Amino acid sequence: MAYLGYVLIVAGLLLAIRTFVRSRTMAADDHRPEAARKIDRFFALGSALLLFMAGVYLGVLRNPERQSTGEGASVPSKPSVPSTPSVAATGELLQYWTDESRAALRQQCLENGKRTAERYPELVEDYCRCATEKITLAYTPASYQELMSKPVEEQKAAIGPVVESCVAIMSKLIELSNEAQPQKPPKQQ
């Protein structure tokens, strides 16, 4: 991300220089009214200033590799440790979920929810899609396999918070579905 800041700084400087040079050399060849040329210069210099300021912000002020001590000097900052492992935040080599591994994870979810799927097949399908998405964002394939080798209680404790929103949505939809179904009258004898 720091490189983006430096690229924006250079782009801003180049655009400002180009605008300045062009306004000096092209003035004789440009047959537009002076107001149109001023507007062009204003927008070009404004864009250059925006690029330069964004570059300073991203490259210098918001650089995650440097942390200001408040005394003018800066020291390398410590990397933050995420609360849950994720592909984007782990220090290990990035591992990506393949389409096959996502499909296997979703199929496992569908098999685990067979009883509920008998009454609410579409809701379980949506839940498994949601849970698969959350799990693949929170864990790498290797960390998920490692988690699956642990006892069931540890698995539930780790995965529960990750899929909590999916469970809440499915529970609410099941509740609403039950309320919407007409109640059967009691059998008369």
PDB file of C-alpha atoms in Angstrom:
ATOM      1  CA  MET A   1       0.000   0.000   0.000  1.00  0.00           C
ATOM      2  CA  ALA A   2       2.925   2.338   0.634  1.00  0.00           C
ATOM      3  CA  TYR A   3       3.974   2.063  -3.015  1.00  0.00           C
ATOM      4  CA  LEU A   4       0.581   3.370  -4.091  1.00  0.00           C
ATOM      5  CA  GLY A   5       1.222   6.510  -2.075  1.00  0.00           C
ATOM      6  CA  TYR A   6       4.554   7.128  -3.744  1.00  0.00           C
ATOM      7  CA  VAL A   7       3.059   6.459  -7.178  1.00  0.00           C
ATOM      8  CA  LEU A   8       0.330   9.024  -6.469  1.00  0.00           C
ATOM      9  CA  ILE A   9       2.929  11.583  -5.329  1.00  0.00           C
ATOM     10  CA  VAL A  10       4.927  11.129  -8.538  1.00  0.00           C
ATOM     11  CA  ALA A  11       1.765  11.232 -10.680  1.00  0.00           C
ATOM     12  CA  GLY A  12       0.648  14.434  -8.980  1.00  0.00           C
ATOM     13  CA  LEU A  13       4.024  16.084  -9.499  1.00  0.00           C
ATOM     14  CA  LEU A  14       4.191  15.008 -13.154  1.00  0.00           C
ATOM     15  CA  LEU A  15       0.674  16.277 -13.828  1.00  0.00           C
ATOM     16  CA  ALA A  16       1.488  19.626 -12.210  1.00  0.00           C
ATOM     17  CA  ILE A  17       4.709  19.982 -14.228  1.00  0.00           C
ATOM     18  CA  ARG A  18       2.948  18.967 -17.454  1.00  0.00           C
ATOM     19  CA  THR A  19       0.172  21.485 -16.828  1.00  0.00           C
ATOM     20  CA  PHE A  20       2.645  24.274 -16.099  1.00  0.00           C
ATOM     21  CA  VAL A  21       4.771  23.541 -19.179  1.00  0.00           C
ATOM     22  CA  ARG A  22       1.744  23.116 -21.428  1.00  0.00           C
ATOM     23  CA  SER A  23       0.199  26.376 -20.297  1.00  0.00           C
ATOM     24  CA  ARG A  24       3.421  28.220 -21.226  1.00  0.00           C
ATOM     25  CA  THR A  25       4.178  26.556 -24.558  1.00  0.00           C
ATOM     26  CA  MET A  26       0.705  25.985 -25.965  1.00  0.00           C
ATOM     27  CA  ALA A  27      -0.711  29.437 -25.220  1.00  0.00           C
ATOM     28  CA  ALA A  28       0.015  30.689 -28.737  1.00  0.00           C
ATOM     29  CA  ASP A  29      -1.463  27.630 -30.483  1.00  0.00           C
ATOM     30  CA  ASP A  30      -4.609  27.446 -28.353  1.00  0.00           C
ATOM     31  CA  HIS A  31      -7.437  29.459 -29.933  1.00  0.00           C
ATOM     32  CA  ARG A  32      -9.914  28.937 -27.108  1.00  0.00           C
ATOM     33  CA  PRO A  33     -11.048  31.803 -24.904  1.00  0.00           C
ATOM     34  CA  GLU A  34      -8.815  32.628 -21.935  1.00  0.00           C
ATOM     35  CA  ALA A  35     -11.558  31.528 -19.510  1.00  0.00           C
ATOM     36  CA  ALA A  36     -11.590  28.003 -20.999  1.00  0.00           C
ATOM     37  CA  ARG A  37      -7.804  27.740 -20.673  1.00  0.00           C
ATOM     38  CA  LYS A  38      -7.982  28.905 -17.047  1.00  0.00           C
ATOM     39  CA  ILE A  39     -10.651  26.304 -16.256  1.00  0.00           C
ATOM     40  CA  ASP A  40      -8.500  23.567 -17.816  1.00  0.00           C
ATOM     41  CA  ARG A  41      -5.479  24.676 -15.776  1.00  0.00           C
ATOM     42  CA  PHE A  42      -7.583  24.844 -12.616  1.00  0.00           C
ATOM     43  CA  PHE A  43      -8.882  21.287 -13.032  1.00  0.00           C
ATOM     44  CA  ALA A  44      -5.467  19.909 -13.980  1.00  0.00           C
ATOM     45  CA  LEU A  45      -3.708  21.580 -11.053  1.00  0.00           C
ATOM     46  CA  GLY A  46      -6.551  20.587  -8.713  1.00  0.00           C
ATOM     47  CA  SER A  47      -6.236  16.975  -9.843  1.00  0.00           C
ATOM     48  CA  ALA A  48      -2.469  17.141  -9.401  1.00  0.00           C
ATOM     49  CA  LEU A  49      -2.896  18.522  -5.892  1.00  0.00           C
ATOM     50  CA  LEU A  50      -5.414  15.788  -5.018  1.00  0.00           C
ATOM     51  CA  LEU A  51      -3.093  13.068  -6.327  1.00  0.00           C
ATOM     52  CA  PHE A  52      -0.165  14.549  -4.433  1.00  0.00           C
ATOM     53  CA  MET A  53      -2.121  14.851  -1.159  1.00  0.00           C
ATOM     54  CA  ALA A  54      -3.542  11.318  -1.472  1.00  0.00           C
ATOM     55  CA  GLY A  55      -0.024  10.065  -2.104  1.00  0.00           C
ATOM     56  CA  VAL A  56       1.334  11.848   0.958  1.00  0.00           C
ATOM     57  CA  TYR A  57      -1.486  10.429   3.063  1.00  0.00           C
ATOM     58  CA  LEU A  58      -1.144   6.851   1.811  1.00  0.00           C
ATOM     59  CA  GLY A  59       2.625   6.766   1.427  1.00  0.00           C
ATOM     60  CA  VAL A  60       3.815   8.750   4.397  1.00  0.00           C
ATOM     61  CA  LEU A  61       1.141   9.471   6.966  1.00  0.00           C
ATOM     62  CA  ARG A  62      -0.733   6.183   6.863  1.00  0.00           C
ATOM     63  CA  ASN A  63       2.204   3.881   6.201  1.00  0.00           C
ATOM     64  CA  PRO A  64       1.590   0.767   8.342  1.00  0.00           C
ATOM     65  CA  GLU A  65       5.307  -0.028   8.451  1.00  0.00           C
ATOM     66  CA  ARG A  66       6.101   3.180  10.326  1.00  0.00           C
ATOM     67  CA  GLN A  67       4.654   4.495  13.545  1.00  0.00           C
ATOM     68  CA  SER A  68       5.279   7.988  14.843  1.00  0.00           C
ATOM     69  CA  THR A  69       6.615   8.279  18.384  1.00  0.00           C
ATOM     70  CA  GLY A  70       5.433  11.861  18.696  1.00  0.00           C
ATOM     71  CA  GLU A  71       8.997  13.244  18.857  1.00  0.00           C
ATOM     72  CA  GLY A  72       9.538  13.555  15.131  1.00  0.00           C
ATOM     73  CA  ALA A  73      11.233  10.169  14.854  1.00  0.00           C
ATOM     74  CA  SER A  74       9.447   7.079  13.751  1.00  0.00           C
ATOM     75  CA  VAL A  75       9.993   3.458  14.589  1.00  0.00           C
ATOM     76  CA  PRO A  76       8.752   0.318  12.901  1.00  0.00           C
ATOM     77  CA  SER A  77       5.372  -0.668  14.284  1.00  0.00           C
ATOM     78  CA  LYS A  78       4.444  -4.124  15.484  1.00  0.00           C
ATOM     79  CA  PRO A  79       2.094  -6.029  13.216  1.00  0.00           C
ATOM     80  CA  SER A  80      -1.389  -6.329  14.611  1.00  0.00           C
ATOM     81  CA  VAL A  81      -2.584  -9.806  15.488  1.00  0.00           C
ATOM     82  CA  PRO A  82      -6.080 -10.565  14.207  1.00  0.00           C
ATOM     83  CA  SER A  83      -8.598 -12.111  16.571  1.00  0.00           C
ATOM     84  CA  THR A  84      -9.447 -14.808  14.032  1.00  0.00           C
ATOM     85  CA  PRO A  85      -7.079 -16.136  11.415  1.00  0.00           C
ATOM     86  CA  SER A  86      -7.849 -15.049   7.876  1.00  0.00           C
ATOM     87  CA  VAL A  87      -6.260 -15.277   4.467  1.00  0.00           C
ATOM     88  CA  ALA A  88      -5.582 -11.552   4.403  1.00  0.00           C
ATOM     89  CA  ALA A  89      -4.184 -11.225   7.928  1.00  0.00           C
ATOM     90  CA  THR A  90      -2.075 -14.330   8.507  1.00  0.00           C
ATOM     91  CA  GLY A  91       1.658 -14.191   8.102  1.00  0.00           C
ATOM     92  CA  GLU A  92       1.754 -17.569   6.401  1.00  0.00           C
ATOM     93  CA  LEU A  93       1.813 -18.046   2.680  1.00  0.00           C
ATOM     94  CA  LEU A  94      -1.510 -17.086   1.229  1.00  0.00           C
ATOM     95  CA  GLN A  95      -3.687 -20.065   0.527  1.00  0.00           C
ATOM     96  CA  TYR A  96      -6.852 -19.773  -1.438  1.00  0.00           C
ATOM     97  CA  TRP A  97      -9.957 -21.880  -1.401  1.00  0.00           C
ATOM     98  CA  THR A  98     -10.472 -23.595  -4.730  1.00  0.00           C
ATOM     99  CA  ASP A  99     -13.927 -24.004  -6.207  1.00  0.00           C
ATOM    100  CA  GLU A 100     -13.740 -27.719  -5.400  1.00  0.00           C
ATOM    101  CA  SER A 101     -12.864 -27.140  -1.745  1.00  0.00           C
ATOM    102  CA  ARG A 102     -15.664 -24.565  -1.416  1.00  0.00           C
ATOM    103  CA  ALA A 103     -18.102 -27.040  -2.965  1.00  0.00           C
ATOM    104  CA  ALA A 104     -16.936 -29.777  -0.582  1.00  0.00           C
ATOM    105  CA  LEU A 105     -17.372 -27.460   2.403  1.00  0.00           C
ATOM    106  CA  ARG A 106     -20.864 -26.519   1.231  1.00  0.00           C
ATOM    107  CA  GLN A 107     -21.766 -30.177   0.631  1.00  0.00           C
ATOM    108  CA  GLN A 108     -20.588 -31.043   4.147  1.00  0.00           C
ATOM    109  CA  CYS A 109     -22.827 -28.280   5.497  1.00  0.00           C
ATOM    110  CA  LEU A 110     -25.813 -29.590   3.524  1.00  0.00           C
ATOM    111  CA  GLU A 111     -25.252 -33.118   4.822  1.00  0.00           C
ATOM    112  CA  ASN A 112     -24.987 -31.866   8.403  1.00  0.00           C
ATOM    113  CA  GLY A 113     -28.297 -30.031   8.003  1.00  0.00           C
ATOM    114  CA  LYS A 114     -30.291 -32.884   6.407  1.00  0.00           C
ATOM    115  CA  ARG A 115     -32.964 -32.940   9.122  1.00  0.00           C
ATOM    116  CA  THR A 116     -33.669 -29.240   8.812  1.00  0.00           C
ATOM    117  CA  ALA A 117     -33.403 -29.440   5.022  1.00  0.00           C
ATOM    118  CA  GLU A 118     -36.334 -31.871   4.902  1.00  0.00           C
ATOM    119  CA  ARG A 119     -38.684 -29.061   5.986  1.00  0.00           C
ATOM    120  CA  TYR A 120     -36.755 -26.001   4.762  1.00  0.00           C
ATOM    121  CA  PRO A 121     -34.553 -26.971   1.804  1.00  0.00           C
ATOM    122  CA  GLU A 122     -34.171 -23.435   0.427  1.00  0.00           C
ATOM    123  CA  LEU A 123     -33.332 -21.958   3.829  1.00  0.00           C
ATOM    124  CA  VAL A 124     -30.667 -24.578   4.500  1.00  0.00           C
ATOM    125  CA  GLU A 125     -29.239 -23.982   1.022  1.00  0.00           C
ATOM    126  CA  ASP A 126     -28.990 -20.244   1.746  1.00  0.00           C
ATOM    127  CA  TYR A 127     -27.528 -20.907   5.199  1.00  0.00           C
ATOM    128  CA  CYS A 128     -24.831 -23.189   3.768  1.00  0.00           C
ATOM    129  CA  ARG A 129     -23.970 -20.620   1.114  1.00  0.00           C
ATOM    130  CA  CYS A 130     -23.622 -17.956   3.830  1.00  0.00           C
ATOM    131  CA  ALA A 131     -21.648 -20.204   6.207  1.00  0.00           C
ATOM    132  CA  THR A 132     -19.290 -21.333   3.450  1.00  0.00           C
ATOM    133  CA  GLU A 133     -18.588 -17.721   2.522  1.00  0.00           C
ATOM    134  CA  LYS A 134     -17.894 -16.739   6.144  1.00  0.00           C
ATOM    135  CA  ILE A 135     -15.646 -19.743   6.814  1.00  0.00           C
ATOM    136  CA  THR A 136     -13.611 -19.267   3.637  1.00  0.00           C
ATOM    137  CA  LEU A 137     -13.065 -15.618   4.540  1.00  0.00           C
ATOM    138  CA  ALA A 138     -12.056 -16.402   8.127  1.00  0.00           C
ATOM    139  CA  TYR A 139      -9.804 -19.429   7.608  1.00  0.00           C
ATOM    140  CA  THR A 140      -7.248 -20.692   5.147  1.00  0.00           C
ATOM    141  CA  PRO A 141      -7.797 -24.247   3.918  1.00  0.00           C
ATOM    142  CA  ALA A 142      -4.906 -25.467   6.102  1.00  0.00           C
ATOM    143  CA  SER A 143      -6.113 -23.705   9.253  1.00  0.00           C
ATOM    144  CA  TYR A 144      -9.642 -25.023   8.670  1.00  0.00           C
ATOM    145  CA  GLN A 145      -8.348 -28.598   8.286  1.00  0.00           C
ATOM    146  CA  GLU A 146      -6.335 -28.160  11.479  1.00  0.00           C
ATOM    147  CA  LEU A 147      -9.466 -26.948  13.259  1.00  0.00           C
ATOM    148  CA  MET A 148     -11.456 -29.948  11.994  1.00  0.00           C
ATOM    149  CA  SER A 149      -8.919 -32.300  13.586  1.00  0.00           C
ATOM    150  CA  LYS A 150      -9.713 -30.866  17.039  1.00  0.00           C
ATOM    151  CA  PRO A 151     -12.545 -32.071  19.321  1.00  0.00           C
ATOM    152  CA  VAL A 152     -16.095 -31.106  18.321  1.00  0.00           C
ATOM    153  CA  GLU A 153     -16.472 -28.688  21.245  1.00  0.00           C
ATOM    154  CA  GLU A 154     -13.418 -26.711  20.119  1.00  0.00           C
ATOM    155  CA  GLN A 155     -14.695 -26.718  16.537  1.00  0.00           C
ATOM    156  CA  LYS A 156     -18.060 -25.319  17.626  1.00  0.00           C
ATOM    157  CA  ALA A 157     -16.394 -22.701  19.828  1.00  0.00           C
ATOM    158  CA  ALA A 158     -14.189 -21.517  16.956  1.00  0.00           C
ATOM    159  CA  ILE A 159     -16.702 -21.660  14.103  1.00  0.00           C
ATOM    160  CA  GLY A 160     -19.751 -20.515  16.082  1.00  0.00           C
ATOM    161  CA  PRO A 161     -18.822 -16.823  16.139  1.00  0.00           C
ATOM    162  CA  VAL A 162     -17.829 -16.923  12.463  1.00  0.00           C
ATOM    163  CA  VAL A 163     -21.215 -18.208  11.258  1.00  0.00           C
ATOM    164  CA  GLU A 164     -23.267 -16.537  13.993  1.00  0.00           C
ATOM    165  CA  SER A 165     -24.949 -14.101  11.607  1.00  0.00           C
ATOM    166  CA  CYS A 166     -25.877 -16.933   9.217  1.00  0.00           C
ATOM    167  CA  VAL A 167     -27.448 -18.915  12.074  1.00  0.00           C
ATOM    168  CA  ALA A 168     -29.403 -15.863  13.245  1.00  0.00           C
ATOM    169  CA  ILE A 169     -30.753 -15.192   9.759  1.00  0.00           C
ATOM    170  CA  MET A 170     -31.756 -18.824   9.212  1.00  0.00           C
ATOM    171  CA  SER A 171     -33.426 -19.028  12.644  1.00  0.00           C
ATOM    172  CA  LYS A 172     -35.421 -15.866  11.979  1.00  0.00           C
ATOM    173  CA  LEU A 173     -36.481 -17.086   8.526  1.00  0.00           C
ATOM    174  CA  ILE A 174     -37.591 -20.443   9.951  1.00  0.00           C
ATOM    175  CA  GLU A 175     -39.553 -18.630  12.651  1.00  0.00           C
ATOM    176  CA  LEU A 176     -41.234 -16.396  10.066  1.00  0.00           C
ATOM    177  CA  SER A 177     -41.929 -19.392   7.841  1.00  0.00           C
ATOM    178  CA  ASN A 178     -43.613 -21.209  10.719  1.00  0.00           C
ATOM    179  CA  GLU A 179     -45.753 -18.163  11.516  1.00  0.00           C
ATOM    180  CA  ALA A 180     -46.808 -17.815   7.881  1.00  0.00           C
ATOM    181  CA  GLN A 181     -47.995 -21.415   7.559  1.00  0.00           C
ATOM    182  CA  PRO A 182     -51.695 -21.879   8.288  1.00  0.00           C
ATOM    183  CA  GLN A 183     -52.337 -23.729  11.512  1.00  0.00           C
ATOM    184  CA  LYS A 184     -54.093 -27.069  11.138  1.00  0.00           C
ATOM    185  CA  PRO A 185     -57.319 -27.290  13.102  1.00  0.00           C
ATOM    186  CA  PRO A 186     -57.367 -29.974  15.797  1.00  0.00           C
ATOM    187  CA  LYS A 187     -58.911 -33.296  14.757  1.00  0.00           C
ATOM    188  CA  GLN A 188     -62.503 -33.699  15.836  1.00  0.00           C
ATOM    189  CA  GLN A 189     -63.666 -37.040  17.059  1.00  0.00           C
TER     190      GLN A 189
END
